[in-house]
Amino acid sequence: MPNTPPHLADRLLSWFCAPHLREEVLGDLHERYTLRVAQIGESRARRRYWLDVLAYMRPEFIRRQPEQYPQPTNTTMLRNYLKIAWRNLIREKGYASLNMAGLAVGMAASTLIFLWIQSELTYDRFYSKTDRIFQVYNQDIFSGNPAVWGTTPLPLAPTLKQNYPDVEEAIRYRPTTLLLTANDKKMNVEGAFADPSFLNVFDFALLAGNREKVLTGSNGIVITKSLAEKLFGSSDAIGKTLQLDHTDSFLVTGVLHDLPNNTQFNNISFLLPWTAFAVPGWDSDGWGSNNNYTFVLLKDKINSATANEKIKHVTAEHLKGVVEDVSHRQIFLHPATKWHLYSKQENGQLVDGKIGTVHLFSLIAALILLVAAVNFINLTTARSEKRAKEVGIRKVVGAQKRSLVFQFISESLLLAFFAGLLALLVVLAFIPTFNSLTNKQLSLELGTINFWLVASTFVLFTGLLAGSYPAFFLASFQPGMVVKGAHQSINTVFSLRKGLVITQFTFAIVLIIGTLVINDQIHYAQNRDNGYDQNNLLFMSMTGDMSTHYWSFQQELIHDGAAVSVSKSLGPITNLNSRQWGLSWPGSTKADKDIEFDRFAADELFLKTTGTKLLVGRDINVHEYPTDSTAVLLNETAVKTMHLKNPLGTSIRFDSHDWHVVGVVKDFIFASPYEPINPVVVHGPAGSIPLEWMSIRLNPANSTAKNLEITEQITKKYNPNYPFEYTFADESYKAKFADEQRTGSLISLFTGLTIIISCLGLFGLAAYTAQQRTKEIGVRKVLGATVTNIVGLLTKEFIQLIGIAFVIGAPIGWYVMEKWLQDYSYRIAIGVGVFLLTLSSAIVIVTLTVSFQAIKAALVNPVKSLRSE
């Protein structure tokens, strides 16, 4: 017969091939022969068929005595399961594509979240001595409220190391920003002064240099690889000279690998020895000043709680006679393992913090994966009728339930494998965007065995999570019931399906509520009156010779039309610079000395330049009023805190001086826009705090580019050795919302992905529902139902499920977001609008998803649908 394999070849194969393999081998060869006939012609196909038959004459295929016939091996069975699984997936391409897309999106989203979580959990935990490293914190009570802060007195570290045997090393650390010059290259760079043992305790990778000696001298500097390349063109920088602030020259004694992103030191690019800080006399601070960080390395096997008890009163003992009340002053050790995740200050303790965000995103990752698995379960059980006859026939010919379960599990695993490959491509494509969004440096370590082991385990887990229930569900069909066409109770199946859809959209609704609340909270804080005018306001640090030429710079900037006002101050109005306690005034009590004030200093043009409103009195002006050398301004909160009815002329004592109030300004936001405004005291340029920042109100009549061009020219004229650097007030203020905006963006992203996954499953379910109700739809159309009636019929059920999901998800979303909002003093109230918008959004999304299939089913000719039945 034409197009049939050679009969003699088949007889030869049947003669030598083991009976238990014969059927499978013949089936494969015949299938291959048919394909070849179409591709290369019958004649060549027949010759290739003979070669294939002869190729099977190998020991594992040769006929043996009946008693020697082995049972199929696990490998053979697995290969058979995978082969059948592959054929089923190819046959149902649409179903497989939907399932694969849902699983791939879920796996990709979960992978990105897990990478972020891994980065957070390893923050400052990769040092060889992590479990023995601690940062010293201060504790005290101010205004009756316990407080904690991380800066410490300069003498603390030497005292701990010399007098307490439990302490192996104690390190002073002082961040700084300096101008580094190498040949013609100049850069303002962030770095730090540190004691010599810093790199022994924090063992960052050193490219070049002796770890024991690089910070021991007084004129050496350690720089990172990227800084070396920027300044010298390569990382080979040992022995080369750098000039700091155009004064002292330092030799490069070490080159560090760029510090990892997951360390609190990731912003520094150089280290200077502490002796370089001491030479100019900068280390003269006493026990009353808290301007440095202190890190401690305990000796091996020393209990941190015991060490805490021994050292907690060190600062208080040295402050007797310096500070009036030290009864509540203590220090304590905060372990490196908790620096990043447990940094929230609450009731004088460091609790929670970013660990809450880690827990939240861990839950989101797990739920996204669960939603993807629910998708798989939904679509698989929806197709149960198509697989029922297959299961029935297999059972009739002797298949065991176990083998059927393995068969369906193999299909799930194969689908999960391809979904995993697709997810890997998605992650690789989107990880740069995700890094930009999270401000991380996440990556996949594709070249390591650990990565592939974890990835394989993840794919296996996902496949089992998604496929286990459908496998047992399908394998449980009874042959007798299948023959009768009632293999499963319709009500039971649909109840399961409804429950799964409700589960998916309950999670989606919670995320939608979270997204809306976070965005509302951010907008609420952004719209808060900050007390000054951000427009056309920029800040510049008075580096180099700028302090000497300030007045000339100011006058020329205004004369050339770049600015309308210039003032100098302790710092930008957008940043909290200093705090002060111990203030006394007429009628104050001893307890009032514990009230903490935000302290600021500025010249007479500060209010005019920043646009801060004067409510009572006048501005400080030492030129017109010589006595203003001891004048101060108070904000509204300070007046209320001090219970002053007539604040003007009130005498206030702090910093060992008597000051008098000349004006009251409107409250302005120094610190967090989410927190209450603290009492503020502002003194003039005659105070002890140097004014090292300029605020410049640009001329609104010019373009910003023109104003900056003029400002840069004048800056280079008076301060030629330093680069022109500035910050706009609106950008600085915007940075205060970065953490919340980052969280909101991530929640929005994963909300969108959850909705996409859910809609993929819903789309498939709508298609199968329409298919199952083909005859009903045809009958309804014959009886006069319109397309609108049919679409409403098919979408109504899904909208009802969304309504149930909303009833469940709305209280959960409200509770979760109320807990989140408790961290903010200045916060929104969750209104009805959030829930109405959530419900309407969910209904619109579901309607759009289901409508396509519903309209498609409604437009089918009823004659065709009834005939097909």
CSV table of N, CA and C in Angstrom, one decimal, residues 543-630:
chain,number,residue,atom,x,y,z
A,543,THR,N,31.4,76.6,50.0
A,543,THR,CA,32.7,75.9,50.1
A,543,THR,C,33.8,76.8,49.7
A,544,GLY,N,35.1,76.4,50.0
A,544,GLY,CA,36.2,77.2,49.5
A,544,GLY,C,36.3,78.6,50.0
A,545,ASP,N,36.4,79.5,49.0
A,545,ASP,CA,36.5,81.0,49.3
A,545,ASP,C,35.2,81.7,49.3
A,546,MET,N,34.1,81.0,49.2
A,546,MET,CA,32.8,81.6,49.1
A,546,MET,C,32.5,82.4,50.3
A,547,SER,N,32.8,81.9,51.5
A,547,SER,CA,32.5,82.7,52.7
A,547,SER,C,33.2,84.0,52.7
A,548,THR,N,34.5,84.0,52.2
A,548,THR,CA,35.2,85.3,52.2
A,548,THR,C,34.6,86.3,51.2
A,549,HIS,N,34.1,85.8,50.1
A,549,HIS,CA,33.6,86.7,49.1
A,549,HIS,C,32.1,86.7,49.1
A,550,TYR,N,31.4,86.3,50.2
A,550,TYR,CA,30.0,86.2,50.1
A,550,TYR,C,29.3,87.5,49.8
A,551,TRP,N,29.6,88.6,50.4
A,551,TRP,CA,28.9,89.9,50.1
A,551,TRP,C,29.1,90.3,48.7
A,552,SER,N,30.3,90.2,48.1
A,552,SER,CA,30.5,90.5,46.7
A,552,SER,C,29.7,89.6,45.8
A,553,PHE,N,29.7,88.3,46.1
A,553,PHE,CA,28.9,87.4,45.4
A,553,PHE,C,27.4,87.7,45.4
A,554,GLN,N,26.9,88.0,46.6
A,554,GLN,CA,25.5,88.4,46.7
A,554,GLN,C,25.1,89.6,45.9
A,555,GLN,N,25.9,90.7,46.0
A,555,GLN,CA,25.6,91.9,45.3
A,555,GLN,C,25.7,91.7,43.8
A,556,GLU,N,26.7,91.0,43.3
A,556,GLU,CA,26.9,90.8,41.9
A,556,GLU,C,25.7,89.9,41.3
A,557,LEU,N,25.3,88.9,42.1
A,557,LEU,CA,24.3,88.0,41.6
A,557,LEU,C,23.0,88.8,41.4
A,558,ILE,N,22.7,89.7,42.3
A,558,ILE,CA,21.5,90.6,42.2
A,558,ILE,C,21.6,91.6,41.1
A,559,HIS,N,22.8,92.2,41.1
A,559,HIS,CA,23.1,93.2,40.1
A,559,HIS,C,22.9,92.7,38.6
A,560,ASP,N,23.4,91.5,38.4
A,560,ASP,CA,23.4,90.9,37.1
A,560,ASP,C,22.0,90.3,36.7
A,561,GLY,N,21.1,90.4,37.6
A,561,GLY,CA,19.7,89.9,37.4
A,561,GLY,C,19.5,88.4,37.5
A,562,ALA,N,20.4,87.7,38.1
A,562,ALA,CA,20.1,86.2,38.3
A,562,ALA,C,19.3,86.0,39.5
A,563,ALA,N,19.3,86.9,40.5
A,563,ALA,CA,18.6,86.6,41.7
A,563,ALA,C,17.9,87.9,42.2
A,564,VAL,N,16.9,87.7,43.0
A,564,VAL,CA,16.2,88.9,43.6
A,564,VAL,C,16.6,89.0,45.1
A,565,SER,N,17.1,87.9,45.6
A,565,SER,CA,17.4,87.9,47.0
A,565,SER,C,18.4,86.7,47.3
A,566,VAL,N,19.3,87.0,48.2
A,566,VAL,CA,20.3,85.9,48.6
A,566,VAL,C,20.5,86.0,50.1
A,567,SER,N,20.5,84.9,50.8
A,567,SER,CA,20.7,84.9,52.2
A,567,SER,C,21.6,83.7,52.6
A,568,LYS,N,22.2,83.7,53.8
A,568,LYS,CA,23.0,82.6,54.2
A,568,LYS,C,22.4,82.0,55.5
A,569,SER,N,22.6,80.8,55.7
A,569,SER,CA,21.9,80.1,56.9
A,569,SER,C,22.8,78.9,57.3
A,570,LEU,N,22.3,78.3,58.4
A,570,LEU,CA,23.0,77.1,58.9
A,570,LEU,C,22.9,75.9,57.9
A,571,GLY,N,21.8,75.9,57.2
A,571,GLY,CA,21.6,74.8,56.2
A,571,GLY,C,20.4,75.1,55.3
A,572,PRO,N,20.0,74.3,54.4
A,572,PRO,CA,18.8,74.5,53.6
A,572,PRO,C,17.6,74.4,54.5
A,573,ILE,N,16.6,75.2,54.2
A,573,ILE,CA,15.3,75.2,55.0
A,573,ILE,C,14.6,73.8,54.9
A,574,THR,N,15.0,73.0,53.9
A,574,THR,CA,14.3,71.7,53.7
A,574,THR,C,14.9,70.6,54.6
A,575,ASN,N,16.0,70.9,55.3
A,575,ASN,CA,16.7,69.9,56.1
A,575,ASN,C,16.8,70.3,57.5
A,576,LEU,N,16.6,69.4,58.4
A,576,LEU,CA,16.8,69.6,59.9
A,576,LEU,C,18.3,69.6,60.1
A,577,ASN,N,18.8,70.7,60.8
A,577,ASN,CA,20.2,70.8,60.9
A,577,ASN,C,20.7,70.6,62.3
A,578,SER,N,20.0,71.0,63.3
A,578,SER,CA,20.4,70.9,64.7
A,578,SER,C,19.3,70.9,65.7
A,579,ARG,N,19.4,70.3,66.8
A,579,ARG,CA,18.4,70.3,67.8
A,579,ARG,C,19.0,70.8,69.2
A,580,GLN,N,18.1,71.4,70.0
A,580,GLN,CA,18.6,72.0,71.2
A,580,GLN,C,17.6,71.7,72.3
A,581,TRP,N,18.1,71.4,73.5
A,581,TRP,CA,17.2,71.3,74.6
A,581,TRP,C,17.9,72.0,75.8
A,582,GLY,N,17.2,72.1,76.9
A,582,GLY,CA,17.8,72.9,78.0
A,582,GLY,C,17.4,74.3,78.0
A,583,LEU,N,16.4,74.7,77.2
A,583,LEU,CA,16.0,76.1,77.2
A,583,LEU,C,15.1,76.5,78.4
A,584,SER,N,15.3,77.7,78.8
A,584,SER,CA,14.4,78.2,79.9
A,584,SER,C,13.9,79.6,79.6
A,585,TRP,N,12.8,80.0,80.1
A,585,TRP,CA,12.2,81.3,79.8
A,585,TRP,C,11.3,81.6,81.0
A,586,PRO,N,10.8,82.8,81.2
A,586,PRO,CA,10.0,83.2,82.3
A,586,PRO,C,8.8,82.3,82.4
A,587,GLY,N,8.6,81.7,83.6
A,587,GLY,CA,7.5,80.8,83.8
A,587,GLY,C,7.8,79.3,83.4
A,588,SER,N,8.9,79.0,82.9
A,588,SER,CA,9.2,77.6,82.5
A,588,SER,C,9.6,76.8,83.8
A,589,THR,N,9.4,75.5,83.7
A,589,THR,CA,9.7,74.6,84.8
A,589,THR,C,11.0,73.8,84.5
A,590,LYS,N,11.4,73.0,85.4
A,590,LYS,CA,12.5,72.2,85.2
A,590,LYS,C,12.2,71.1,84.1
A,591,ALA,N,11.0,70.7,84.1
A,591,ALA,CA,10.6,69.7,83.1
A,591,ALA,C,10.6,70.3,81.7
A,592,ASP,N,10.4,71.6,81.6
A,592,ASP,CA,10.5,72.3,80.3
A,592,ASP,C,11.9,72.2,79.6
A,593,LYS,N,12.9,72.0,80.4
A,593,LYS,CA,14.3,71.9,79.9
A,593,LYS,C,14.4,70.6,79.1
A,594,ASP,N,13.5,69.7,79.2
A,594,ASP,CA,13.6,68.5,78.4
A,594,ASP,C,13.0,68.6,77.1
A,595,ILE,N,12.3,69.8,76.9
A,595,ILE,CA,11.6,70.0,75.6
A,595,ILE,C,12.7,70.2,74.5
A,596,GLU,N,12.5,69.4,73.4
A,596,GLU,CA,13.5,69.5,72.3
A,596,GLU,C,13.0,70.5,71.2
A,597,PHE,N,13.9,71.5,70.9
A,597,PHE,CA,13.6,72.5,69.9
A,597,PHE,C,14.5,72.2,68.7
A,598,ASP,N,13.9,72.4,67.5
A,598,ASP,CA,14.8,72.4,66.3
A,598,ASP,C,15.5,73.8,66.3
A,599,ARG,N,16.8,73.8,66.0
A,599,ARG,CA,17.6,75.0,66.0
A,599,ARG,C,18.0,75.3,64.6
A,600,PHE,N,17.9,76.6,64.3
A,600,PHE,CA,18.3,77.1,63.0
A,600,PHE,C,19.0,78.5,63.2
A,601,ALA,N,19.8,78.8,62.2
A,601,ALA,CA,20.4,80.1,62.2
A,601,ALA,C,20.5,80.7,60.8
A,602,ALA,N,20.3,82.1,60.7
A,602,ALA,CA,20.2,82.7,59.4
A,602,ALA,C,20.5,84.2,59.5
A,603,ASP,N,20.7,84.8,58.4
A,603,ASP,CA,20.9,86.3,58.4
A,603,ASP,C,19.6,87.0,58.2
A,604,GLU,N,19.7,88.3,58.0
A,604,GLU,CA,18.5,89.2,58.0
A,604,GLU,C,17.7,89.0,56.7
A,605,LEU,N,18.2,88.4,55.7
A,605,LEU,CA,17.4,88.2,54.5
A,605,LEU,C,16.8,86.8,54.3
A,606,PHE,N,16.9,86.1,55.4
A,606,PHE,CA,16.4,84.7,55.3
A,606,PHE,C,14.9,84.6,55.0
A,607,LEU,N,14.1,85.4,55.7
A,607,LEU,CA,12.6,85.3,55.5
A,607,LEU,C,12.2,85.8,54.1
A,608,LYS,N,12.9,86.9,53.6
A,608,LYS,CA,12.6,87.4,52.3
A,608,LYS,C,13.0,86.4,51.2
A,609,THR,N,14.1,85.8,51.4
A,609,THR,CA,14.6,84.9,50.4
A,609,THR,C,13.8,83.6,50.3
A,610,THR,N,13.5,83.0,51.4
A,610,THR,CA,12.8,81.8,51.4
A,610,THR,C,11.2,81.9,51.3
A,611,GLY,N,10.7,83.1,51.5
A,611,GLY,CA,9.3,83.3,51.4
A,611,GLY,C,8.6,82.9,52.7
A,612,THR,N,9.3,82.7,53.8
A,612,THR,CA,8.7,82.4,55.1
A,612,THR,C,8.0,83.6,55.6
A,613,LYS,N,6.8,83.4,56.1
A,613,LYS,CA,5.9,84.5,56.5
A,613,LYS,C,6.2,84.9,58.0
A,614,LEU,N,6.4,86.2,58.2
A,614,LEU,CA,6.5,86.8,59.5
A,614,LEU,C,5.1,87.1,60.0
A,615,LEU,N,4.7,86.6,61.2
A,615,LEU,CA,3.4,86.8,61.7
A,615,LEU,C,3.4,88.0,62.7
A,616,VAL,N,4.4,88.1,63.6
A,616,VAL,CA,4.5,89.1,64.6
A,616,VAL,C,5.9,89.6,64.7
A,617,GLY,N,6.1,90.9,64.9
A,617,GLY,CA,7.4,91.5,65.1
A,617,GLY,C,8.2,91.7,63.8
A,618,ARG,N,9.4,91.5,63.9
A,618,ARG,CA,10.3,91.8,62.7
A,618,ARG,C,11.4,90.7,62.5
A,619,ASP,N,12.1,90.8,61.5
A,619,ASP,CA,13.2,89.9,61.2
A,619,ASP,C,14.4,90.3,62.0
A,620,ILE,N,15.4,89.4,62.1
A,620,ILE,CA,16.7,89.7,62.8
A,620,ILE,C,17.5,90.5,61.8
A,621,ASN,N,18.1,91.6,62.3
A,621,ASN,CA,18.9,92.5,61.5
A,621,ASN,C,20.0,93.2,62.4
A,622,VAL,N,21.2,92.6,62.4
A,622,VAL,CA,22.3,93.1,63.2
A,622,VAL,C,22.8,94.4,62.7
A,623,HIS,N,22.6,94.7,61.4
A,623,HIS,CA,23.1,96.0,60.9
A,623,HIS,C,22.3,97.1,61.4
A,624,GLU,N,20.9,97.0,61.4
A,624,GLU,CA,20.1,98.1,61.9
A,624,GLU,C,19.9,98.1,63.4
A,625,TYR,N,20.0,96.8,64.0
A,625,TYR,CA,19.8,96.7,65.5
A,625,TYR,C,20.9,95.9,66.0
A,626,PRO,N,21.9,96.6,66.5
A,626,PRO,CA,23.1,95.9,67.0
A,626,PRO,C,22.8,94.9,68.1
A,627,THR,N,21.8,95.1,68.9
A,627,THR,CA,21.4,94.1,70.0
A,627,THR,C,20.9,92.8,69.4
A,628,ASP,N,20.6,92.8,68.1
A,628,ASP,CA,20.1,91.6,67.5
A,628,ASP,C,21.2,90.4,67.4
A,629,SER,N,22.3,90.7,67.9
A,629,SER,CA,23.3,89.7,68.0
A,629,SER,C,22.9,88.6,68.9
A,630,THR,N,21.9,88.9,69.8
A,630,THR,CA,21.3,87.9,70.7
A,630,THR,C,19.8,87.8,70.5
